[in-house]
Amino acid sequence: MTFLWLIVHGVAEPVREIAADPDNAYKYTSKGNTVAVITNGTAILGLGNLGPLASKPVMEGKALLFKRFANIDSFDIEVTHKTPLSLLTQLQVLQIRLVA
């Protein structure tokens, strides 16, 4: 038995269930308990605009707070967009759908 066999056969049933009913994504994946923490680094803890990469420790800390106090999984996304419209446009392109 190979690793590929385990992956393909191990996920086939949830894939079919989700394809049949998209609401099953909440049953078979972490979709219902995952959020994104997104920043462009323009206001980092009162330090000002230091950029997206510099904000990463803060965003990772926020992700830990979500997990610790609300048992919500999260991940940080640092972006270079300067306007809300450009950020929303990029998120639409990426089709990030964490909360529906």
GROMACS .gro file of N, CA, C and O in nm, residues 4-98:
model
  380
    4LEU      N    1   0.032   0.741  -0.181
    4LEU     CA    2  -0.062   0.796  -0.277
    4LEU      C    3  -0.194   0.721  -0.272
    4LEU      O    4  -0.301   0.782  -0.278
    5TRP      N    5  -0.191   0.591  -0.262
    5TRP     CA    6  -0.313   0.513  -0.253
    5TRP      C    7  -0.395   0.557  -0.132
    5TRP      O    8  -0.517   0.574  -0.141
    6LEU      N    9  -0.328   0.578  -0.019
    6LEU     CA   10  -0.398   0.620   0.102
    6LEU      C   11  -0.463   0.757   0.085
    6LEU      O   12  -0.575   0.780   0.128
    7ILE      N   13  -0.391   0.849   0.022
    7ILE     CA   14  -0.446   0.982   0.002
    7ILE      C   15  -0.567   0.977  -0.091
    7ILE      O   16  -0.674   1.029  -0.060
    8VAL      N   17  -0.552   0.914  -0.205
    8VAL     CA   18  -0.660   0.910  -0.303
    8VAL      C   19  -0.782   0.840  -0.248
    8VAL      O   20  -0.893   0.890  -0.254
    9HIS      N   21  -0.763   0.725  -0.191
    9HIS     CA   22  -0.878   0.649  -0.141
    9HIS      C   23  -0.930   0.704  -0.009
    9HIS      O   24  -1.048   0.688   0.021
   10GLY      N   25  -0.845   0.768   0.067
   10GLY     CA   26  -0.888   0.823   0.194
   10GLY      C   27  -0.976   0.946   0.183
   10GLY      O   28  -1.055   0.974   0.271
   11VAL      N   29  -0.963   1.020   0.074
   11VAL     CA   30  -1.042   1.142   0.061
   11VAL      C   31  -1.155   1.129  -0.040
   11VAL      O   32  -1.235   1.221  -0.054
   12ALA      N   33  -1.164   1.018  -0.107
   12ALA     CA   34  -1.265   1.004  -0.211
   12ALA      C   35  -1.407   1.022  -0.158
   12ALA      O   36  -1.488   1.092  -0.219
   13GLU      N   37  -1.437   0.961  -0.047
   13GLU     CA   38  -1.573   0.969   0.005
   13GLU      C   39  -1.612   1.112   0.046
   13GLU      O   40  -1.718   1.160   0.006
   14PRO      N   41  -1.530   1.183   0.124
   14PRO     CA   42  -1.566   1.321   0.156
   14PRO      C   43  -1.578   1.409   0.031
   14PRO      O   44  -1.665   1.496   0.025
   15VAL      N   45  -1.492   1.387  -0.068
   15VAL     CA   46  -1.500   1.464  -0.191
   15VAL      C   47  -1.635   1.442  -0.258
   15VAL      O   48  -1.701   1.537  -0.301
   16ARG      N   49  -1.677   1.318  -0.267
   16ARG     CA   50  -1.808   1.288  -0.326
   16ARG      C   51  -1.922   1.350  -0.246
   16ARG      O   52  -2.018   1.403  -0.303
   17GLU      N   53  -1.912   1.342  -0.115
   17GLU     CA   54  -2.017   1.399  -0.029
   17GLU      C   55  -2.027   1.551  -0.045
   17GLU      O   56  -2.136   1.607  -0.049
   18ILE      N   57  -1.913   1.617  -0.053
   18ILE     CA   58  -1.912   1.763  -0.069
   18ILE      C   59  -1.962   1.802  -0.208
   18ILE      O   60  -2.035   1.900  -0.223
   19ALA      N   61  -1.923   1.726  -0.309
   19ALA     CA   62  -1.972   1.753  -0.445
   19ALA      C   63  -2.123   1.739  -0.452
   19ALA      O   64  -2.190   1.817  -0.520
   20ALA      N   65  -2.178   1.642  -0.381
   20ALA     CA   66  -2.323   1.620  -0.380
   20ALA      C   67  -2.396   1.728  -0.303
   20ALA      O   68  -2.507   1.768  -0.340
   21ASP      N   69  -2.334   1.776  -0.195
   21ASP     CA   70  -2.396   1.879  -0.111
   21ASP      C   71  -2.286   1.966  -0.051
   21ASP      O   72  -2.217   1.923   0.042
   22PRO      N   73  -2.266   2.087  -0.102
   22PRO     CA   74  -2.159   2.174  -0.054
   22PRO      C   75  -2.161   2.200   0.097
   22PRO      O   76  -2.057   2.226   0.157
   23ASP      N   77  -2.278   2.189   0.159
   23ASP     CA   78  -2.284   2.207   0.305
   23ASP      C   79  -2.206   2.099   0.379
   23ASP      O   80  -2.169   2.117   0.495
   24ASN      N   81  -2.181   1.987   0.314
   24ASN     CA   82  -2.100   1.882   0.377
   24ASN      C   83  -1.955   1.924   0.399
   24ASN      O   84  -1.883   1.857   0.471
   25ALA      N   85  -1.913   2.034   0.337
   25ALA     CA   86  -1.777   2.084   0.362
   25ALA      C   87  -1.758   2.114   0.510
   25ALA      O   88  -1.648   2.098   0.564
   26TYR      N   89  -1.864   2.157   0.577
   26TYR     CA   90  -1.855   2.183   0.720
   26TYR      C   91  -1.840   2.055   0.802
   26TYR      O   92  -1.783   2.056   0.909
   27LYS      N   93  -1.891   1.946   0.749
   27LYS     CA   94  -1.882   1.817   0.818
   27LYS      C   95  -1.747   1.751   0.798
   27LYS      O   96  -1.692   1.691   0.890
   28TYR      N   97  -1.691   1.762   0.678
   28TYR     CA   98  -1.571   1.687   0.644
   28TYR      C   99  -1.441   1.768   0.644
   28TYR      O  100  -1.334   1.711   0.626
   29THR      N  101  -1.451   1.901   0.659
   29THR     CA  102  -1.330   1.985   0.657
   29THR      C  103  -1.331   2.080   0.775
   29THR      O  104  -1.424   2.082   0.855
   30SER      N  105  -1.228   2.162   0.783
   30SER     CA  106  -1.220   2.261   0.891
   30SER      C  107  -1.286   2.393   0.852
   30SER      O  108  -1.273   2.492   0.924
   31LYS      N  109  -1.359   2.396   0.743
   31LYS     CA  110  -1.420   2.519   0.692
   31LYS      C  111  -1.504   2.592   0.796
   31LYS      O  112  -1.497   2.713   0.806
   32GLY      N  113  -1.577   2.524   0.876
   32GLY     CA  114  -1.665   2.590   0.972
   32GLY      C  115  -1.595   2.643   1.095
   32GLY      O  116  -1.658   2.710   1.178
   33ASN      N  117  -1.466   2.616   1.108
   33ASN     CA  118  -1.394   2.658   1.229
   33ASN      C  119  -1.262   2.725   1.196
   33ASN      O  120  -1.167   2.718   1.272
   34THR      N  121  -1.255   2.789   1.079
   34THR     CA  122  -1.130   2.850   1.036
   34THR      C  123  -1.156   2.992   0.987
   34THR      O  124  -1.251   3.017   0.914
   35VAL      N  125  -1.071   3.084   1.029
   35VAL     CA  126  -1.078   3.222   0.983
   35VAL      C  127  -0.940   3.266   0.936
   35VAL      O  128  -0.839   3.206   0.971
   36ALA      N  129  -0.938   3.372   0.859
   36ALA     CA  130  -0.812   3.432   0.817
   36ALA      C  131  -0.792   3.562   0.893
   36ALA      O  132  -0.887   3.637   0.917
   37VAL      N  133  -0.670   3.588   0.934
   37VAL     CA  134  -0.632   3.714   0.996
   37VAL      C  135  -0.549   3.787   0.891
   37VAL      O  136  -0.438   3.745   0.859
   38ILE      N  137  -0.605   3.895   0.835
   38ILE     CA  138  -0.545   3.961   0.718
   38ILE      C  139  -0.501   4.102   0.754
   38ILE      O  140  -0.574   4.176   0.820
   39THR      N  141  -0.382   4.140   0.708
   39THR     CA  142  -0.332   4.276   0.730
   39THR      C  143  -0.244   4.320   0.615
   39THR      O  144  -0.188   4.237   0.544
   40ASN      N  145  -0.232   4.451   0.601
   40ASN     CA  146  -0.134   4.505   0.507
   40ASN      C  147  -0.022   4.576   0.583
   40ASN      O  148   0.065   4.639   0.523
   41GLY      N  149  -0.024   4.567   0.714
   41GLY     CA  150   0.085   4.620   0.795
   41GLY      C  151   0.088   4.770   0.810
   41GLY      O  152   0.190   4.827   0.846
   42THR      N  153  -0.026   4.836   0.788
   42THR     CA  154  -0.028   4.982   0.796
   42THR      C  155  -0.050   5.035   0.937
   42THR      O  156  -0.030   5.154   0.962
   43ALA      N  157  -0.090   4.951   1.029
   43ALA     CA  158  -0.113   4.996   1.166
   43ALA      C  159  -0.077   4.883   1.262
   43ALA      O  160  -0.163   4.812   1.311
   44ILE      N  161   0.050   4.868   1.289
   44ILE     CA  162   0.098   4.757   1.371
   44ILE      C  163   0.112   4.800   1.516
   44ILE      O  164   0.209   4.867   1.553
   45LEU      N  165   0.015   4.766   1.598
   45LEU     CA  166   0.020   4.792   1.743
   45LEU      C  167   0.070   4.930   1.779
   45LEU      O  168   0.152   4.947   1.868
   46GLY      N  169   0.024   5.031   1.709
   46GLY     CA  170   0.066   5.167   1.737
   46GLY      C  171   0.204   5.201   1.686
   46GLY      O  172   0.254   5.311   1.709
   47LEU      N  173   0.271   5.109   1.619
   47LEU     CA  174   0.404   5.135   1.564
   47LEU      C  175   0.398   5.199   1.426
   47LEU      O  176   0.500   5.241   1.373
   48GLY      N  177   0.281   5.201   1.368
   48GLY     CA  178   0.265   5.264   1.238
   48GLY      C  179   0.275   5.168   1.122
   48GLY      O  180   0.261   5.047   1.137
   49ASN      N  181   0.301   5.225   1.007
   49ASN     CA  182   0.307   5.150   0.882
   49ASN      C  183   0.448   5.095   0.863
   49ASN      O  184   0.536   5.163   0.812
   50LEU      N  185   0.467   4.971   0.903
   50LEU     CA  186   0.597   4.906   0.890
   50LEU      C  187   0.596   4.796   0.785
   50LEU      O  188   0.694   4.724   0.768
   51GLY      N  189   0.483   4.780   0.719
   51GLY     CA  190   0.473   4.683   0.611
   51GLY      C  191   0.419   4.548   0.653
   51GLY      O  192   0.417   4.513   0.772
   52PRO      N  193   0.376   4.471   0.553
   52PRO     CA  194   0.312   4.343   0.580
   52PRO      C  195   0.403   4.241   0.649
   52PRO      O  196   0.360   4.173   0.741
   53LEU      N  197   0.527   4.230   0.606
   53LEU     CA  198   0.614   4.129   0.665
   53LEU      C  199   0.642   4.159   0.812
   53LEU      O  200   0.643   4.068   0.896
   54ALA      N  201   0.660   4.285   0.845
   54ALA     CA  202   0.684   4.322   0.985
   54ALA      C  203   0.564   4.293   1.073
   54ALA      O  204   0.579   4.274   1.194
   55SER      N  205   0.445   4.286   1.015
   55SER     CA  206   0.324   4.260   1.094
   55SER      C  207   0.304   4.111   1.123
   55SER      O  208   0.219   4.075   1.203
   56LYS      N  209   0.382   4.024   1.060
   56LYS     CA  210   0.362   3.880   1.074
   56LYS      C  211   0.361   3.831   1.219
   56LYS      O  212   0.273   3.755   1.257
   57PRO      N  213   0.454   3.874   1.305
   57PRO     CA  214   0.448   3.826   1.444
   57PRO      C  215   0.318   3.863   1.515
   57PRO      O  216   0.265   3.784   1.593
   58VAL      N  217   0.266   3.981   1.484
   58VAL     CA  218   0.140   4.024   1.546
   58VAL      C  219   0.025   3.939   1.495
   58VAL      O  220  -0.060   3.894   1.572
   59MET      N  221   0.023   3.912   1.365
   59MET     CA  222  -0.085   3.831   1.308
   59MET      C  223  -0.079   3.687   1.358
   59MET      O  224  -0.182   3.627   1.387
   60GLU      N  225   0.041   3.634   1.373
   60GLU     CA  226   0.053   3.499   1.429
   60GLU      C  227   0.006   3.497   1.574
   60GLU      O  228  -0.056   3.400   1.619
   61GLY      N  229   0.035   3.604   1.647
   61GLY     CA  230  -0.014   3.614   1.785
   61GLY      C  231  -0.165   3.619   1.791
   61GLY      O  232  -0.228   3.555   1.877
   62LYS      N  233  -0.225   3.692   1.699
   62LYS     CA  234  -0.373   3.697   1.695
   62LYS      C  235  -0.430   3.559   1.664
   62LYS      O  236  -0.531   3.520   1.720
   63ALA      N  237  -0.364   3.487   1.574
   63ALA     CA  238  -0.409   3.352   1.541
   63ALA      C  239  -0.404   3.263   1.665
   63ALA      O  240  -0.494   3.182   1.689
   64LEU      N  241  -0.299   3.277   1.745
   64LEU     CA  242  -0.289   3.199   1.869
   64LEU      C  243  -0.401   3.236   1.967
   64LEU      O  244  -0.454   3.149   2.036
   65LEU      N  245  -0.436   3.364   1.974
   65LEU     CA  246  -0.545   3.406   2.063
   65LEU      C  247  -0.678   3.345   2.018
   65LEU      O  248  -0.758   3.302   2.103
   66PHE      N  249  -0.702   3.343   1.887
   66PHE     CA  250  -0.823   3.277   1.838
   66PHE      C  251  -0.828   3.132   1.884
   66PHE      O  252  -0.932   3.082   1.928
   67LYS      N  253  -0.716   3.062   1.873
   67LYS     CA  254  -0.711   2.921   1.910
   67LYS      C  255  -0.729   2.903   2.061
   67LYS      O  256  -0.806   2.818   2.106
   68ARG      N  257  -0.657   2.982   2.136
   68ARG     CA  258  -0.656   2.966   2.283
   68ARG      C  259  -0.790   3.000   2.347
   68ARG      O  260  -0.840   2.928   2.432
   69PHE      N  261  -0.850   3.110   2.306
   69PHE     CA  262  -0.970   3.158   2.375
   69PHE      C  263  -1.101   3.120   2.307
   69PHE      O  264  -1.207   3.124   2.371
   70ALA      N  265  -1.098   3.084   2.180
   70ALA     CA  266  -1.222   3.050   2.112
   70ALA      C  267  -1.216   2.915   2.041
   70ALA      O  268  -1.313   2.875   1.979
   71ASN      N  269  -1.101   2.848   2.048
   71ASN     CA  270  -1.081   2.721   1.980
   71ASN      C  271  -1.113   2.729   1.830
   71ASN      O  272  -1.171   2.639   1.772
   72ILE      N  273  -1.076   2.843   1.771
   72ILE     CA  274  -1.094   2.866   1.628
   72ILE      C  275  -0.958   2.858   1.561
   72ILE      O  276  -0.863   2.924   1.604
   73ASP      N  277  -0.949   2.778   1.458
   73ASP     CA  278  -0.826   2.771   1.381
   73ASP      C  279  -0.818   2.892   1.290
   73ASP      O  280  -0.919   2.941   1.240
   74SER      N  281  -0.698   2.940   1.268
   74SER     CA  282  -0.682   3.057   1.181
   74SER      C  283  -0.543   3.055   1.119
   74SER      O  284  -0.456   2.981   1.161
   75PHE      N  285  -0.528   3.137   1.019
   75PHE     CA  286  -0.398   3.154   0.957
   75PHE      C  287  -0.384   3.300   0.918
   75PHE      O  288  -0.481   3.370   0.895
   76ASP      N  289  -0.261   3.344   0.916
   76ASP     CA  290  -0.234   3.484   0.886
   76ASP      C  291  -0.203   3.502   0.738
   76ASP      O  292  -0.141   3.417   0.676
   77ILE      N  293  -0.252   3.613   0.685
   77ILE     CA  294  -0.223   3.651   0.547
   77ILE      C  295  -0.177   3.795   0.549
   77ILE      O  296  -0.249   3.884   0.594
   78GLU      N  297  -0.055   3.818   0.503
   78GLU     CA  298  -0.002   3.953   0.494
   78GLU      C  299  -0.005   3.993   0.348
   78GLU      O  300   0.047   3.923   0.263
   79VAL      N  301  -0.066   4.106   0.319
   79VAL     CA  302  -0.083   4.151   0.181
   79VAL      C  303  -0.018   4.288   0.160
   79VAL      O  304   0.005   4.361   0.257
   80THR      N  305   0.007   4.322   0.035
   80THR     CA  306   0.070   4.451   0.004
   80THR      C  307  -0.030   4.555  -0.044
   80THR      O  308   0.009   4.665  -0.078
   81HIS      N  309  -0.156   4.522  -0.046
   81HIS     CA  310  -0.258   4.614  -0.095
   81HIS      C  311  -0.270   4.737  -0.005
   81HIS      O  312  -0.266   4.726   0.117
   82LYS      N  313  -0.289   4.852  -0.067
   82LYS     CA  314  -0.297   4.977   0.009
   82LYS      C  315  -0.440   5.027   0.027
   82LYS      O  316  -0.466   5.109   0.114
   83THR      N  317  -0.532   4.980  -0.054
   83THR     CA  318  -0.670   5.028  -0.043
   83THR      C  319  -0.764   4.911  -0.016
   83THR      O  320  -0.736   4.798  -0.058
   84PRO      N  321  -0.874   4.936   0.053
   84PRO     CA  322  -0.970   4.829   0.078
   84PRO      C  323  -1.022   4.766  -0.052
   84PRO      O  324  -1.038   4.644  -0.060
   85LEU      N  325  -1.043   4.847  -0.155
   85LEU     CA  326  -1.094   4.794  -0.281
   85LEU      C  327  -0.994   4.698  -0.346
   85LEU      O  328  -1.033   4.591  -0.394
   86SER      N  329  -0.866   4.732  -0.344
   86SER     CA  330  -0.768   4.641  -0.405
   86SER      C  331  -0.757   4.511  -0.325
   86SER      O  332  -0.739   4.404  -0.382
   87LEU      N  333  -0.771   4.520  -0.193
   87LEU     CA  334  -0.770   4.399  -0.110
   87LEU      C  335  -0.891   4.311  -0.143
   87LEU      O  336  -0.878   4.191  -0.163
   88LEU      N  337  -1.008   4.370  -0.148
   88LEU     CA  338  -1.129   4.294  -0.179
   88LEU      C  339  -1.121   4.231  -0.318
   88LEU      O  340  -1.161   4.116  -0.337
   89THR      N  341  -1.066   4.305  -0.412
   89THR     CA  342  -1.050   4.251  -0.547
   89THR      C  343  -0.960   4.129  -0.545
   89THR      O  344  -0.990   4.026  -0.607
   90GLN      N  345  -0.849   4.136  -0.472
   90GLN     CA  346  -0.757   4.023  -0.465
   90GLN      C  347  -0.821   3.903  -0.396
   90GLN      O  348  -0.805   3.790  -0.439
   91LEU      N  349  -0.895   3.927  -0.290
   91LEU     CA  350  -0.961   3.817  -0.221
   91LEU      C  351  -1.066   3.751  -0.311
   91LEU      O  352  -1.083   3.629  -0.306
   92GLN      N  353  -1.133   3.830  -0.392
   92GLN     CA  354  -1.228   3.772  -0.486
   92GLN      C  355  -1.155   3.687  -0.590
   92GLN      O  356  -1.203   3.579  -0.627
   93VAL      N  357  -1.040   3.733  -0.635
   93VAL     CA  358  -0.962   3.656  -0.732
   93VAL      C  359  -0.918   3.523  -0.671
   93VAL      O  360  -0.924   3.418  -0.732
   94LEU      N  361  -0.874   3.529  -0.547
   94LEU     CA  362  -0.830   3.407  -0.478
   94LEU      C  363  -0.946   3.319  -0.435
   94LEU      O  364  -0.928   3.203  -0.401
   95GLN      N  365  -1.066   3.375  -0.435
   95GLN     CA  366  -1.186   3.306  -0.394
   95GLN      C  367  -1.172   3.246  -0.255
   95GLN      O  368  -1.205   3.130  -0.230
   96ILE      N  369  -1.121   3.327  -0.166
   96ILE     CA  370  -1.110   3.282  -0.027
   96ILE      C  371  -1.251   3.282   0.033
   96ILE      O  372  -1.315   3.384   0.038
   97ARG      N  373  -1.293   3.163   0.076
   97ARG     CA  374  -1.427   3.149   0.131
   97ARG      C  375  -1.418   3.074   0.263
   97ARG      O  376  -1.441   2.956   0.270
   98LEU      N  377  -1.384   3.148   0.367
   98LEU     CA  378  -1.368   3.085   0.498
   98LEU      C  379  -1.499   3.085   0.575
   98LEU      O  380  -1.525   2.995   0.653
   0.00000   0.00000   0.00000
